[in-house]
Coordinates of C-alpha atoms (C1' of nucleotides) and ligand atoms in Angstrom, one line a residue:
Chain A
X1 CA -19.0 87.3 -24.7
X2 CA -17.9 87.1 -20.9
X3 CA -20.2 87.8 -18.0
X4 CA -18.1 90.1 -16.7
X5 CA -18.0 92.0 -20.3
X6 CA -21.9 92.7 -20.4
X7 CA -22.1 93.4 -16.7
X8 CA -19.1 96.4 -16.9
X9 CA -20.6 97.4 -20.8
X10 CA -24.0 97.7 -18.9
X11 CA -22.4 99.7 -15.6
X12 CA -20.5 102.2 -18.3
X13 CA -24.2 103.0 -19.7
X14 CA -25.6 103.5 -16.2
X15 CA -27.5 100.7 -16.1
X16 CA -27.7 98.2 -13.3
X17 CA -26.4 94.9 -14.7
X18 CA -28.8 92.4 -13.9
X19 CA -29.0 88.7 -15.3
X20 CA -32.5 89.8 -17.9
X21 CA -30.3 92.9 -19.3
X22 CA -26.8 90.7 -19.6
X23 CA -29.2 88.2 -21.1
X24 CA -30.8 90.4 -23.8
X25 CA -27.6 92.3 -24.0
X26 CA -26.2 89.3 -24.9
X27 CA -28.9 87.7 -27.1
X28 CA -27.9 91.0 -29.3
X29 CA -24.6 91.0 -29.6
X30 CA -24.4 87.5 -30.6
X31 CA -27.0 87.3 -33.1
X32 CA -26.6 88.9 -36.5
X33 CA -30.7 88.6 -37.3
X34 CA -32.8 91.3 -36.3
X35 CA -35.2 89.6 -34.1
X36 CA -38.4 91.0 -32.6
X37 CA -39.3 91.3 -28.8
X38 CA -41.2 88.3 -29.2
X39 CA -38.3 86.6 -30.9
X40 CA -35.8 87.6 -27.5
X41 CA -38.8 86.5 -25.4
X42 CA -38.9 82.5 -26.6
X43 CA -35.6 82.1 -26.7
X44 CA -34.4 83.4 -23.3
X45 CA -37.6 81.9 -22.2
X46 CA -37.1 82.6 -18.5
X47 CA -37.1 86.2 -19.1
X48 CA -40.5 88.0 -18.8
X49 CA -41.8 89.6 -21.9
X50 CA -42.5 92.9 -19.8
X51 CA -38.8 92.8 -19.0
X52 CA -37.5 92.0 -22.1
X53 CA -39.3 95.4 -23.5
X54 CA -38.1 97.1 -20.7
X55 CA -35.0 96.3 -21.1
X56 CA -34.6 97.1 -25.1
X57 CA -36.2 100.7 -23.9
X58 CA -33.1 101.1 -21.7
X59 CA -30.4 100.2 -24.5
X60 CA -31.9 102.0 -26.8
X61 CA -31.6 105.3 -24.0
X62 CA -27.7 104.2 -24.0
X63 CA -28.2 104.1 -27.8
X64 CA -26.6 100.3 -27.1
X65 CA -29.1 98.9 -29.4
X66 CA -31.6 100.3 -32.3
X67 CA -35.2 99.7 -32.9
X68 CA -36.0 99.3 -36.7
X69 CA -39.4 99.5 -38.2
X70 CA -40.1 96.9 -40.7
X71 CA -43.6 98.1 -42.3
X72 CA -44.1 94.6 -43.6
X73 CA -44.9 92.4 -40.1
X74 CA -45.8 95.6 -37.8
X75 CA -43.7 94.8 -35.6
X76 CA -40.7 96.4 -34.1
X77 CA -37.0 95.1 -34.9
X78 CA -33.9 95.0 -32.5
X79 CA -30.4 95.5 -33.8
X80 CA -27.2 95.7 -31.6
X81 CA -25.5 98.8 -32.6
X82 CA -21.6 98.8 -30.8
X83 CA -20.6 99.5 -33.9
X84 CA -22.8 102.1 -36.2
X85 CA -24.0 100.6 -39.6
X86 CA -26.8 101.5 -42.2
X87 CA -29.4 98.3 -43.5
X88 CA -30.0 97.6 -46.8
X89 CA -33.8 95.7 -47.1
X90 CA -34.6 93.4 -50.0
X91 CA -38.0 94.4 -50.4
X92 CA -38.8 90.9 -51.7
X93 CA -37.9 89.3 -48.7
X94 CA -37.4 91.7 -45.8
X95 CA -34.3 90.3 -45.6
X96 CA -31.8 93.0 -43.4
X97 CA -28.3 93.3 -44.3
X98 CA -25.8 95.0 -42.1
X99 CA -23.3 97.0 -44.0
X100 CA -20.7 99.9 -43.0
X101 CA -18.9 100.9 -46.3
X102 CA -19.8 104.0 -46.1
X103 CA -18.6 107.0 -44.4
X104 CA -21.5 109.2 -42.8
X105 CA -19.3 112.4 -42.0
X106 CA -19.9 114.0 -45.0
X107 CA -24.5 113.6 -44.3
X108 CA -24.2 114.7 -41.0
X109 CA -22.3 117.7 -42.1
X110 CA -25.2 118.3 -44.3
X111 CA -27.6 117.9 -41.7
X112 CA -25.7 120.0 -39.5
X113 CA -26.1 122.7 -41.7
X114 CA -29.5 122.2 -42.8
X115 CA -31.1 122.2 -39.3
X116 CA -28.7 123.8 -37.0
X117 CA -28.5 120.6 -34.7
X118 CA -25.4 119.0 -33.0
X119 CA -25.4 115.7 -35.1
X120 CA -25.5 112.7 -32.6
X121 CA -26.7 109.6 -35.0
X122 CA -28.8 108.3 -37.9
X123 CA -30.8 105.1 -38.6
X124 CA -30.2 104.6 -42.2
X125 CA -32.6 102.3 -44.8
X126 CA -31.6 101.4 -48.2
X127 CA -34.2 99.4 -50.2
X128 CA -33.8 96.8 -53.1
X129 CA -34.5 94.2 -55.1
X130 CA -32.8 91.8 -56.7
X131 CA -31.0 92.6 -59.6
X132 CA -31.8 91.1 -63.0
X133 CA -28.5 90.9 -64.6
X134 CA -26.3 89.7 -61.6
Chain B
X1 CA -52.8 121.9 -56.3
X2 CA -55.7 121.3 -58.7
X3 CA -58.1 118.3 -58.7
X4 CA -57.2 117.5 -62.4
X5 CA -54.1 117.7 -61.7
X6 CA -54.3 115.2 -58.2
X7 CA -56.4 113.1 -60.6
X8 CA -53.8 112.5 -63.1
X9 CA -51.0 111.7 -60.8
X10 CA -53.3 109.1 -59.0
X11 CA -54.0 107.5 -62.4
X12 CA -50.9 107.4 -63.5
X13 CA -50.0 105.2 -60.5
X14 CA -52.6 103.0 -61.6
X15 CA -55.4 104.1 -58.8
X16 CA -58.8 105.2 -59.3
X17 CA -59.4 108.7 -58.8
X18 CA -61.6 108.9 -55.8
X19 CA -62.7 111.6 -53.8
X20 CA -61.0 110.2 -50.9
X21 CA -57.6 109.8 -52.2
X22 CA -57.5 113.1 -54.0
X23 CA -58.2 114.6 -50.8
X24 CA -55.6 112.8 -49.0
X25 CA -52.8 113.2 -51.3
X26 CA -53.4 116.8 -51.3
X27 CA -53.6 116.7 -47.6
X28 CA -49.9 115.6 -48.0
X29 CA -48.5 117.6 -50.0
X30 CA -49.6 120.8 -49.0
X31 CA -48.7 119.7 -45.6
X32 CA -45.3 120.4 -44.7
X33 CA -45.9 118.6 -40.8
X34 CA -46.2 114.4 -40.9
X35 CA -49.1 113.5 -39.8
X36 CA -50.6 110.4 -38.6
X37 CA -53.4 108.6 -39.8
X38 CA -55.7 109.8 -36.9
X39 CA -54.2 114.0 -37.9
X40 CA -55.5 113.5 -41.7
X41 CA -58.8 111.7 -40.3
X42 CA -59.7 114.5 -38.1
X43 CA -58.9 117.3 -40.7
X44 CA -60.6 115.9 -43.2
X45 CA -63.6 115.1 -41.6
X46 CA -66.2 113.3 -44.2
X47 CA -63.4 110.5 -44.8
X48 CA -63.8 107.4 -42.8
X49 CA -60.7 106.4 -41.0
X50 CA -60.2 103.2 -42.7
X51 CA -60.2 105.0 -45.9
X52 CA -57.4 107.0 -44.2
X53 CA -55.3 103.8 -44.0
X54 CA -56.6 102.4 -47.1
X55 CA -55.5 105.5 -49.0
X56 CA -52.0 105.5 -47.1
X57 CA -51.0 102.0 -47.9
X58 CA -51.9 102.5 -51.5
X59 CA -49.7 105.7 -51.8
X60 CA -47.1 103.9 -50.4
X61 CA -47.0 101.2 -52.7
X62 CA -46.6 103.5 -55.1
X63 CA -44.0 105.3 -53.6
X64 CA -45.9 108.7 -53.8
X65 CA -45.5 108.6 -50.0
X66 CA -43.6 106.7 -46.7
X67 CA -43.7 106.1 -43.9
X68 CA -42.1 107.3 -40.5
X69 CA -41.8 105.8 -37.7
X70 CA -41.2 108.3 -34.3
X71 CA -40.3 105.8 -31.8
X72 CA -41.2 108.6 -29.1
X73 CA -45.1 108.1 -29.9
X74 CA -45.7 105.1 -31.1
X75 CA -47.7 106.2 -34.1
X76 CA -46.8 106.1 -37.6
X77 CA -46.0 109.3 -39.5
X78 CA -47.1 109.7 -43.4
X79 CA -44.7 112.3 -45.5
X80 CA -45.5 113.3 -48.8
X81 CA -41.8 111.7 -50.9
X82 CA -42.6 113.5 -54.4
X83 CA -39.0 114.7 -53.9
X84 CA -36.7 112.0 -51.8
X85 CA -35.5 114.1 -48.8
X86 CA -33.9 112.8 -46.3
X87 CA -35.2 113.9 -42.3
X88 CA -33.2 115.3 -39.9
X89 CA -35.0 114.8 -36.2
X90 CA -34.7 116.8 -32.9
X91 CA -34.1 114.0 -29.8
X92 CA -35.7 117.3 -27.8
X93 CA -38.3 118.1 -29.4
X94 CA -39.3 115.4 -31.9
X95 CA -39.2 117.9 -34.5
X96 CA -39.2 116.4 -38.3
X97 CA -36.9 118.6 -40.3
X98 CA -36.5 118.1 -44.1
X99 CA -33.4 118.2 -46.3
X100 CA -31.9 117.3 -49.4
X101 CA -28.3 118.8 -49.2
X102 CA -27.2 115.5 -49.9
X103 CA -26.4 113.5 -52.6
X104 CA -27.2 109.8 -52.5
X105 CA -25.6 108.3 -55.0
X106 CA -22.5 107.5 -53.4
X107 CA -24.8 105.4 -50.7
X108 CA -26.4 103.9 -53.1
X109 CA -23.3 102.7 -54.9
X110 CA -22.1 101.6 -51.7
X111 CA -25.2 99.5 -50.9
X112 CA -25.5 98.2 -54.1
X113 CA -21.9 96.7 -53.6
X114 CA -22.7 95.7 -49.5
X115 CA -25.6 93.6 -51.2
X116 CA -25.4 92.9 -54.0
X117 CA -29.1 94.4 -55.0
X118 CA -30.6 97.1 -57.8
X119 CA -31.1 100.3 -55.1
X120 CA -35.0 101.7 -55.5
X121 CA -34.8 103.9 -52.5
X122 CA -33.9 105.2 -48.9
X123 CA -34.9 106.1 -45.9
X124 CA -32.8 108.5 -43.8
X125 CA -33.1 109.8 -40.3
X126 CA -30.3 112.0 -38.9
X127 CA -30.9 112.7 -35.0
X128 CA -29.7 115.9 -33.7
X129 CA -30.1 118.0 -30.4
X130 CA -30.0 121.8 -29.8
X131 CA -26.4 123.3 -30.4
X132 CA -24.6 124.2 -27.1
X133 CA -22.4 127.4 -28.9
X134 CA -24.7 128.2 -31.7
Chain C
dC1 C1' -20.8 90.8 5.1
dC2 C1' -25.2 93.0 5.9
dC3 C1' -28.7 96.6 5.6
dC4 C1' -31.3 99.8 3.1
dC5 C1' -33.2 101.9 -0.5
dT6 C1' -33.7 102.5 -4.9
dT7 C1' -34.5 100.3 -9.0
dA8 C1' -35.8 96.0 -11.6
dT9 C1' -38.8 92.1 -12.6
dT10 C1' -43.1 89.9 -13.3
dA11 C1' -48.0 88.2 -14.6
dG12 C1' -51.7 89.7 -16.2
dA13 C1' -54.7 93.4 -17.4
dA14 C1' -55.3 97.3 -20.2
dC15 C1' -54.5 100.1 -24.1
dT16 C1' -54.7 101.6 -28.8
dA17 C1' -52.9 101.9 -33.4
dT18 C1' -53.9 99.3 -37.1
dT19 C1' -56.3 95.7 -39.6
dC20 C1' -60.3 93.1 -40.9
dT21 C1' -65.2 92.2 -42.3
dA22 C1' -68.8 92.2 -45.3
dA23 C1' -72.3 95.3 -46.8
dT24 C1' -72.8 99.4 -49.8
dA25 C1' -71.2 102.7 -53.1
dT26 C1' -68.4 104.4 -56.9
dA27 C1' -65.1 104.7 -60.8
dT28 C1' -64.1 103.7 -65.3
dA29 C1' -64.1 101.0 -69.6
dT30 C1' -67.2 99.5 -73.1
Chain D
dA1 C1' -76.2 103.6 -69.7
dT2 C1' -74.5 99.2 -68.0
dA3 C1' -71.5 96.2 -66.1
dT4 C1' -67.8 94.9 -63.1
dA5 C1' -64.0 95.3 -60.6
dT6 C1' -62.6 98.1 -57.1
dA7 C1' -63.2 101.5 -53.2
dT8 C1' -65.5 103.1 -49.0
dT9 C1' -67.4 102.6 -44.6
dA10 C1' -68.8 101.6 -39.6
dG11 C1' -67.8 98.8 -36.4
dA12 C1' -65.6 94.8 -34.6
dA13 C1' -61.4 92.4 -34.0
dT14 C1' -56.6 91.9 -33.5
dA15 C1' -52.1 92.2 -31.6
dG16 C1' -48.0 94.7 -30.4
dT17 C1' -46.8 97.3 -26.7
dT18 C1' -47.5 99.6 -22.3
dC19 C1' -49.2 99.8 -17.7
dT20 C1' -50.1 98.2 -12.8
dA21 C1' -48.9 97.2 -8.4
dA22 C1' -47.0 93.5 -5.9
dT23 C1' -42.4 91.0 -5.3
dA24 C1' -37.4 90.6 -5.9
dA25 C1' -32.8 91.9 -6.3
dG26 C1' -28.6 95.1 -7.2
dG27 C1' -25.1 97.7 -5.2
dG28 C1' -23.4 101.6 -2.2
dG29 C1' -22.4 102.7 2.6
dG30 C1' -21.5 101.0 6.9
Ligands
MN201 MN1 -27.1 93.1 -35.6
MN202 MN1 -43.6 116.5 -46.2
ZN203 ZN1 -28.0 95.9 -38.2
ZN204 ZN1 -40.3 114.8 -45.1

DNA sequence: CCCCCTTATTAGAACTATTCTAATATATAT
DNA sequence: ATATATATTAGAATAGTTCTAATAAGGGGG
């Protein structure tokens, strides 16, 4: 992704576009794992930790990125999130995979009606194993 | 709920029947807020907090209970799951709404295809603010 | 292009939710 | 009742994240 591509998706959100946010921007959109602050942090490794949280705290204001909870490592997960998708976990591995084959309309209807709130996103976890009988 | 009763759904999770964790998981479910660790510790006052998070992981594991993670105070909230329910979550307010309007097999199905993996579960957070024309 | 001012970055310290330790107590099967 | 594996506990330790306050840089107006 061009320079000029992070710097006007970072000026859209409001955000001034400096070199640490097209970086981490970026490092997001062009990975598919769900790496940790830490993770961002060694391998932009001229980027300040401090900045690289500071940073993820303002995507996820734009609602640019996600943070997912993994339970197993305590630590927080990062996910770019241009384009909305729910995770399915293998339990046995922690392994995250993106998926999007499925239409959400219908759940935030029923949350509409259920709490009386204006609908305006989800984070979505399915958990599995592996089958026995592939 | 009676003890007898807290006893024998402990047991037939495979845990011992303690004091502790009888007074724990009926903390939870006749709760209807999610509490932290530190909210069950204080309330019930004669249980050492490690016991707290001892308790919690082992009602996890067993899926009597999960977890929830409110990015806006960085502490983890526990949520009696006897019934799966999905949570629907005010941006303003942080408020923790349950519902289960919904039926999830049609998810399921579609993450069992996305993966690949025999589906044991979800987690679902729906994020809503106040209605502008209620 | 050049100020100016607001906002961002940074290293390191601080914080705190959670986990660990290892000594003591308890549940449950026999 | 006894034995044994498991649970509880206080307090220390850990580590992910946030805070501080000094320095740097973005970007709008001139
Ligand atoms: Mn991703
Ligand atoms: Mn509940
Ligand atoms: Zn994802
Ligand atoms: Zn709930």
């Amino acid at each position: 992704m061009t320079d000029q591509k992070l710097r006007t998706i970072l000026q859209e959100h409001g955000l001034k576009a400096t070199y640490q946010r097209m970086a981490v921007l970026e490092y997001l959109v062009t990975h598919k794992t769900h790496p940790t602050a830490e993770m961002i942090h060694e391998d932009l490794s001229n980027i300040s930790l401090a900045t690289v949280y500071n940073t993820l705290d303002k995507l996820i204001e734009t609602g640019l990125i996600i943070a997912i909870d993994i339970h197993d490592d305590g630590k927080r997960h990062f996910d770019y999130y241009g384009e909305p998708h729910y995770h399915v976990i293998n339990q046995q591995t922690s392994e995250i995979i993106d998926a999007d084959n499925f239409d959400m309309a219908p759940l935030f209807e029923a949350a509409r009606k259920a709490s009386g709130l204006t609908i305006t996103g989800y984070h979505i976890e399915v958990y599995g194993v592996k089958s026995e009988n592939p």
